[in-house]
Short mmCIF file of C-alpha atoms in Angstrom, two decimals:
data_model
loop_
_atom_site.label_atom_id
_atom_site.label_comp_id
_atom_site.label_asym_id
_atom_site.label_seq_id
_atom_site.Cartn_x
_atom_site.Cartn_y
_atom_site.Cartn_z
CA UNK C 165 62.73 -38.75 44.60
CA UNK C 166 64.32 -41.95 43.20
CA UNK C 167 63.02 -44.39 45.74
CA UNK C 168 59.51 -42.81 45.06
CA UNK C 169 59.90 -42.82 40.93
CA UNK C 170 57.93 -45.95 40.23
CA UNK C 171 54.67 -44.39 42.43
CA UNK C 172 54.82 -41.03 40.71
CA UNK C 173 52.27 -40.09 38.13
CA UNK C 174 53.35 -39.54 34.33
CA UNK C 175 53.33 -35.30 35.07
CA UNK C 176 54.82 -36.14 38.82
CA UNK C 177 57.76 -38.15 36.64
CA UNK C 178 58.71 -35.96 34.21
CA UNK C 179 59.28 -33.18 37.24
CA UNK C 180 61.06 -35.49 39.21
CA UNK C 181 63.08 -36.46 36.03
CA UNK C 182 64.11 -32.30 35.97
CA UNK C 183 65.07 -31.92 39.21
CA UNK C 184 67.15 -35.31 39.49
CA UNK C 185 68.93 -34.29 36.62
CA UNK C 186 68.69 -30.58 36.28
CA UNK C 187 72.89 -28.83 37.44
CA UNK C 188 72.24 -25.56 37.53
CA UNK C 189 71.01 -23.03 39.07
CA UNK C 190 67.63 -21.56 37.56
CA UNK C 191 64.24 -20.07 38.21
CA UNK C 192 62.38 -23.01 39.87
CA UNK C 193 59.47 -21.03 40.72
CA UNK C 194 56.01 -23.18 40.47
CA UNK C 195 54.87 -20.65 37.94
CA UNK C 196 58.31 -21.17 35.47
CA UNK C 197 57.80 -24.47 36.22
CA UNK C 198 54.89 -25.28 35.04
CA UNK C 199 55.71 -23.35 31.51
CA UNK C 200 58.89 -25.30 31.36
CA UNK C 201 57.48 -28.72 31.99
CA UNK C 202 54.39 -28.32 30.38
CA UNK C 203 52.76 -29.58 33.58
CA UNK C 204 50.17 -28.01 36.47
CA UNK C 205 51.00 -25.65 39.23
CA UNK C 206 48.58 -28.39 41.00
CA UNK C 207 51.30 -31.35 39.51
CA UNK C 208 53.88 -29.77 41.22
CA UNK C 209 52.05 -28.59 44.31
CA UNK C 210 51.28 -32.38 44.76
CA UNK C 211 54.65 -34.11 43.64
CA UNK C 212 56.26 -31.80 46.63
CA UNK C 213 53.58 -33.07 49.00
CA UNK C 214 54.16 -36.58 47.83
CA UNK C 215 58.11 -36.21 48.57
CA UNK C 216 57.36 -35.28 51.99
CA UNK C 217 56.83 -31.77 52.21
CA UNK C 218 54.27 -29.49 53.65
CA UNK C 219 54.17 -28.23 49.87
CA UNK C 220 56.50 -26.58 47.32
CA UNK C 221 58.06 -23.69 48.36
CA UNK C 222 59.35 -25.73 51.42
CA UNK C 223 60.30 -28.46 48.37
CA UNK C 224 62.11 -25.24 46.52
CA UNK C 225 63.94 -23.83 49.96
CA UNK C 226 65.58 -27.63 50.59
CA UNK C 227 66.39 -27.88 46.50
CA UNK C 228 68.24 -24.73 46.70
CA UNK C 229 70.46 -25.67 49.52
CA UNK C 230 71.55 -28.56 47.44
CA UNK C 231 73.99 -25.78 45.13
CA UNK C 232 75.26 -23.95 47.89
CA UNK C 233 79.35 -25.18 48.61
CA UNK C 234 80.06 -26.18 51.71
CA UNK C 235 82.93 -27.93 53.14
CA UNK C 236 82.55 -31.34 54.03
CA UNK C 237 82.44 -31.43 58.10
CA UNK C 238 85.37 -33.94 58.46
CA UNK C 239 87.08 -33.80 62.01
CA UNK C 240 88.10 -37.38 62.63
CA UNK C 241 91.52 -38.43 60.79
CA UNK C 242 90.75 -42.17 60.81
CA UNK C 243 87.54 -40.64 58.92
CA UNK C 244 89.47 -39.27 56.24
CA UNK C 245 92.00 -42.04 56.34
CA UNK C 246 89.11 -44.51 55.12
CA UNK C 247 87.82 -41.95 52.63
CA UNK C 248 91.27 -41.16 51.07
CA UNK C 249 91.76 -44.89 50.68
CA UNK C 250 88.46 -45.12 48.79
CA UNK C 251 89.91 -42.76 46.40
CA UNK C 252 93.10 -43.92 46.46
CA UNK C 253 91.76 -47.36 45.38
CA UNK C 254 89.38 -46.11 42.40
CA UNK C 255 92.28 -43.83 41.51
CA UNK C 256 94.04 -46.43 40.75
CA UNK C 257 91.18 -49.14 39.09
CA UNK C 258 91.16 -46.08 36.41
CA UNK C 259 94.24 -47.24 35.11
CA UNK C 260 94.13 -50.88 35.16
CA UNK C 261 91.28 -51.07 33.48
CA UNK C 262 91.29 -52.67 29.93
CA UNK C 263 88.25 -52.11 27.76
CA UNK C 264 88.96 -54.74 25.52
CA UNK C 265 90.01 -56.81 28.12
CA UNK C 266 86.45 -56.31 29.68
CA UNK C 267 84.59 -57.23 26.37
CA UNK C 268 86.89 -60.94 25.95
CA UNK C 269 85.89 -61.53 29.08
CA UNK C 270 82.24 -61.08 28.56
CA UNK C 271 81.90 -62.79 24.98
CA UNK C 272 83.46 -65.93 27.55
CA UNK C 273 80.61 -65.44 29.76
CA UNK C 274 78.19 -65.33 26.88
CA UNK C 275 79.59 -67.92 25.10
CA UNK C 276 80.33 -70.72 28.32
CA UNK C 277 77.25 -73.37 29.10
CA UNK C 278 78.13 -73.69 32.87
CA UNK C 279 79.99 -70.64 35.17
CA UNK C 280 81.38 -71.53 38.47
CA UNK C 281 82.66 -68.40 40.06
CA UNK C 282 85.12 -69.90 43.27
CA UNK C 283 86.25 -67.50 46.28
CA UNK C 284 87.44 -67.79 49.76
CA UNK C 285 86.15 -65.40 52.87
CA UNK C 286 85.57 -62.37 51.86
CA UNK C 287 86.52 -62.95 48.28
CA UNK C 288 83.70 -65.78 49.07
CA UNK C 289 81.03 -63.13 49.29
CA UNK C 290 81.47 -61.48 46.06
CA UNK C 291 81.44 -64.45 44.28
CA UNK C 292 77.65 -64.88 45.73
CA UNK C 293 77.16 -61.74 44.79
CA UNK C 294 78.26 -62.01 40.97
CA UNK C 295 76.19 -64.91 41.08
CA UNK C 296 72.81 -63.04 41.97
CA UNK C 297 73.92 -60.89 39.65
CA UNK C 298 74.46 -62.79 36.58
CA UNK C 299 71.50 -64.86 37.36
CA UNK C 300 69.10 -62.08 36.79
CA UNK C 301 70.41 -62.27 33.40
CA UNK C 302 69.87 -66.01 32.25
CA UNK C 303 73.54 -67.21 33.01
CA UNK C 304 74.20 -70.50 33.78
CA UNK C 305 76.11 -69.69 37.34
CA UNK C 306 77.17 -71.19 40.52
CA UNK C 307 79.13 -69.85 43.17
CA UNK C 308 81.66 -72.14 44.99
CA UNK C 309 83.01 -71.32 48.68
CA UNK C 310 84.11 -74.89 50.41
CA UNK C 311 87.79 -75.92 49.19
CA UNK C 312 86.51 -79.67 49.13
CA UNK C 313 83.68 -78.73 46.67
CA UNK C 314 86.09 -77.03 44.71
CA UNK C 315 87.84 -80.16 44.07
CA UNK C 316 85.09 -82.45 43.62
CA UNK C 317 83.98 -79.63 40.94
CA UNK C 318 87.31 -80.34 39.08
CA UNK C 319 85.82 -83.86 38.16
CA UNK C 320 82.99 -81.65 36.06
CA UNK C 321 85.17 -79.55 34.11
CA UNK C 322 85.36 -79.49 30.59
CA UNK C 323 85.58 -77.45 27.78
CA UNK C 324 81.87 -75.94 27.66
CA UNK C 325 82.72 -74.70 31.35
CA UNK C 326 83.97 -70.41 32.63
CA UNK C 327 85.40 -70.72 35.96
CA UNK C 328 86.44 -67.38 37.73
CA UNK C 329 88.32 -66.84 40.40
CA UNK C 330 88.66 -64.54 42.99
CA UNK C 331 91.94 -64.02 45.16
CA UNK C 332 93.13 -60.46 46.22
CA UNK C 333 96.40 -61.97 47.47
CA UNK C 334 96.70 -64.25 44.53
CA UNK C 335 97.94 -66.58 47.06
CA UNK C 336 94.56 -68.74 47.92
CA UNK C 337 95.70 -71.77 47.28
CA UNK C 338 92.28 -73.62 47.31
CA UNK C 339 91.41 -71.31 44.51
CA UNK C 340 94.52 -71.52 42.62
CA UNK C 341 95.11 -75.15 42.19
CA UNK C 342 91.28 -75.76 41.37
CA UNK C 343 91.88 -73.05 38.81
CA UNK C 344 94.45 -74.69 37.23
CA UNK C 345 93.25 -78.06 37.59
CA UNK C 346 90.07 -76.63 35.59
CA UNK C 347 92.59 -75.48 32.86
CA UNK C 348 93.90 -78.46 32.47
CA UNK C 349 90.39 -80.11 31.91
CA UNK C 350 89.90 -77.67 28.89
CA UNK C 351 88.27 -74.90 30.87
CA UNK C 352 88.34 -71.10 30.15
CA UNK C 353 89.70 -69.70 33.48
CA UNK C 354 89.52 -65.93 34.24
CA UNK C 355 91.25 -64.40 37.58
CA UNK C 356 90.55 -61.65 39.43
CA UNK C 357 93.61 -60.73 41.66
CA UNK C 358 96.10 -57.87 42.50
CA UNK C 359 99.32 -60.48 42.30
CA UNK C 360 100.87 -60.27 39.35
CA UNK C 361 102.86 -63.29 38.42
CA UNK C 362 103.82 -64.67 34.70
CA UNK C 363 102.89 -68.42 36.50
CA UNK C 364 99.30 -67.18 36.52
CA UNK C 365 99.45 -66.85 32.47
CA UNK C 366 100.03 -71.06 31.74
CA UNK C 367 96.35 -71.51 33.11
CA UNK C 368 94.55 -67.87 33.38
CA UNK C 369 92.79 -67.34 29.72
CA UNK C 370 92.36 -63.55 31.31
CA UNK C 371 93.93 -61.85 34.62
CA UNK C 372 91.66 -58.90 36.33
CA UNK C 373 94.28 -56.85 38.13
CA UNK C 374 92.46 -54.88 41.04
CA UNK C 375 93.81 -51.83 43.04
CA UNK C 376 95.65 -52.82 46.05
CA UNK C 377 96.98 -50.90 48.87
CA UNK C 378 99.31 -52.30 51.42
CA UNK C 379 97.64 -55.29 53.86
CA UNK C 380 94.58 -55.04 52.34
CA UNK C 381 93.78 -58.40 52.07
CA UNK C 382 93.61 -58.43 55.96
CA UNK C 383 90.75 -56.12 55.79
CA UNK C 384 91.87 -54.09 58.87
CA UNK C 385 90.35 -51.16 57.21
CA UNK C 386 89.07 -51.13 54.56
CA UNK C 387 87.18 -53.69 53.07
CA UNK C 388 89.06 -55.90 50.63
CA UNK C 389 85.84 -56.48 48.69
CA UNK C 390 85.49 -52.88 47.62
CA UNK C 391 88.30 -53.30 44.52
CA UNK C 392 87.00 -56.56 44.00
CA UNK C 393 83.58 -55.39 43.72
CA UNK C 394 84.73 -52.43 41.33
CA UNK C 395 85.87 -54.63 38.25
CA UNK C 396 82.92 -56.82 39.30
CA UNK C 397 80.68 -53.97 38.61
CA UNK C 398 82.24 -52.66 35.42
CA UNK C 399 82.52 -55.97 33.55
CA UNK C 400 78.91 -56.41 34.62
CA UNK C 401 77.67 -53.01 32.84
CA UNK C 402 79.78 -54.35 29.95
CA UNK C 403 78.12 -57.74 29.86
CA UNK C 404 74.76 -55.94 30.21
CA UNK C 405 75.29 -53.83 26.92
CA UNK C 406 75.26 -56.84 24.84
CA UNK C 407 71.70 -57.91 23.71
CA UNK C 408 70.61 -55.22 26.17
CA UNK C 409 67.08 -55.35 25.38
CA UNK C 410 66.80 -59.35 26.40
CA UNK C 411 68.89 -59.29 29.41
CA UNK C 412 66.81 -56.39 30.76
CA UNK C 413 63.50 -58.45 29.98
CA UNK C 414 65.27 -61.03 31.66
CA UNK C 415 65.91 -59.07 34.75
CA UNK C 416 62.96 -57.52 35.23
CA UNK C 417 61.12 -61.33 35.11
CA UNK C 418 63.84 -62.03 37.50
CA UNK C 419 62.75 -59.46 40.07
CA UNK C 420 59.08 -59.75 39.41
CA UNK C 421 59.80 -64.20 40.18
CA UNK C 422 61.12 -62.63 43.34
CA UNK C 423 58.35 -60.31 44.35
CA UNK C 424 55.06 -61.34 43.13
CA UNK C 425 55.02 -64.40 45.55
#
């Protein structure tokens, strides 16, 4: 129903928007329905046919299903090992999470001309990927991966600049020392790591402590992105909230740039 939302009529919508959020269970007959939703028996006859059904009461039959309980058919131990690390992991974001923390960090972004975001490897990736992201809203951001740009970069640091850095370990050294060499230049520095060292605190305007979980960083497992990728997403939502209204015009010119070649 979601990835069909933008094709559905107005009636078709306001359907789909009951049974995406509707949590309980209640009389979903096409005759209730209708009275409910002020819509058509025809409305709802078509928005099951449009979902991929022969027609509603084959729609109703899978819906049902949906609030029966069933136990999740997980045989394989390595498959639960992964999943109980997931949890583990967002278990333990929950409490390192600092709201205020969060909202310094976004009045930086806000208030900073020129963002480089620097990572190695896999730390690398999600700095591309906060880039994207922050692009769609009108920042000002670059993401750096080679060590040698890094240091030519230092050269262009000043006090109008946001660099962040990303290093699970805490030990990249590439990212480190260009971090600190950006300090000293008069730059705002935020750090998103799972080390925790007082060091960090003569350079790092804000620290970002992830979940960790023993030899992570190697990725053997689980990806070491996912924590990453978890404060990522929740200072994002943060930074969206403010002047909500002109970063979502912002995005949605961003994605139309993209698609309407």
């Amino acid at each position: 129903m979601e990835s069909l939302y933008d094709s559905f009529t107005p009636s078709e919508k306001t359907i789909a928007d009951f049974f995406i959020h509707n949590t309980e269970e209640i009389d979903i007959s096409s005759k209730n329905l209708s009275k409910t939703l002020f819509v058509s028996e025809a409305s709802i006859s078509r928005f099951a046919k449009k979902c991929g059904f022969d027609g509603y009461r084959q729609f109703a039959y899978v819906y049902k299903q949906s609030f029966e309980k069933s136990t999740p058919n997980i045989t394989a131990s390595y498959t639960k090992q992964v999943l109980d690390t997931y949890q583990e992991l967002l278990n333990k974001s929950y409490t390192l999470i600092d709201e205020k923390q969060m909202q310094r960090v976004v009045e930086l972004i806000s208030n900073k001309k020129r963002i480089y975001i620097y990572g190695r490897g896999s730390s690398g990736l999600v700095a591309q990927e906060m880039k994207l992201r922050l692009m769609r809203l009108g920042v000002n951001v670059e993401a750096i991966l080679d060590s040698h740009i890094m240091k030519m970069n230092s050269v262009l640091m000043d006090e109008e600049c946001l660099v962040i850095g990303i290093s699970v370990s805490g030990n990249t050294k590439e990212v480190i020392n260009s971090l600190k060499e950006a300090s000293n230049r008069g730059s705002s520095i935020v750090l998103i790591t799972s080390k925790q060292d007082e060091e960090m605190k003569t350079y790092c305007d804000e620290i970002l402590f992830i979940a960790v979980k023993e030899h992570l960083e190697n990725g053997k497992a689980i990806s070491p992105q996912f924590p990453v990728l978890v404060i990522v997403d929740i200072f994002y939502s943060h930074f969206l909230q403010s002047d909500r209204l002109r970063k979502e015009e912002l995005h949605s010119n961003t994605i139309n740039a993209l698609y309407n070649e």
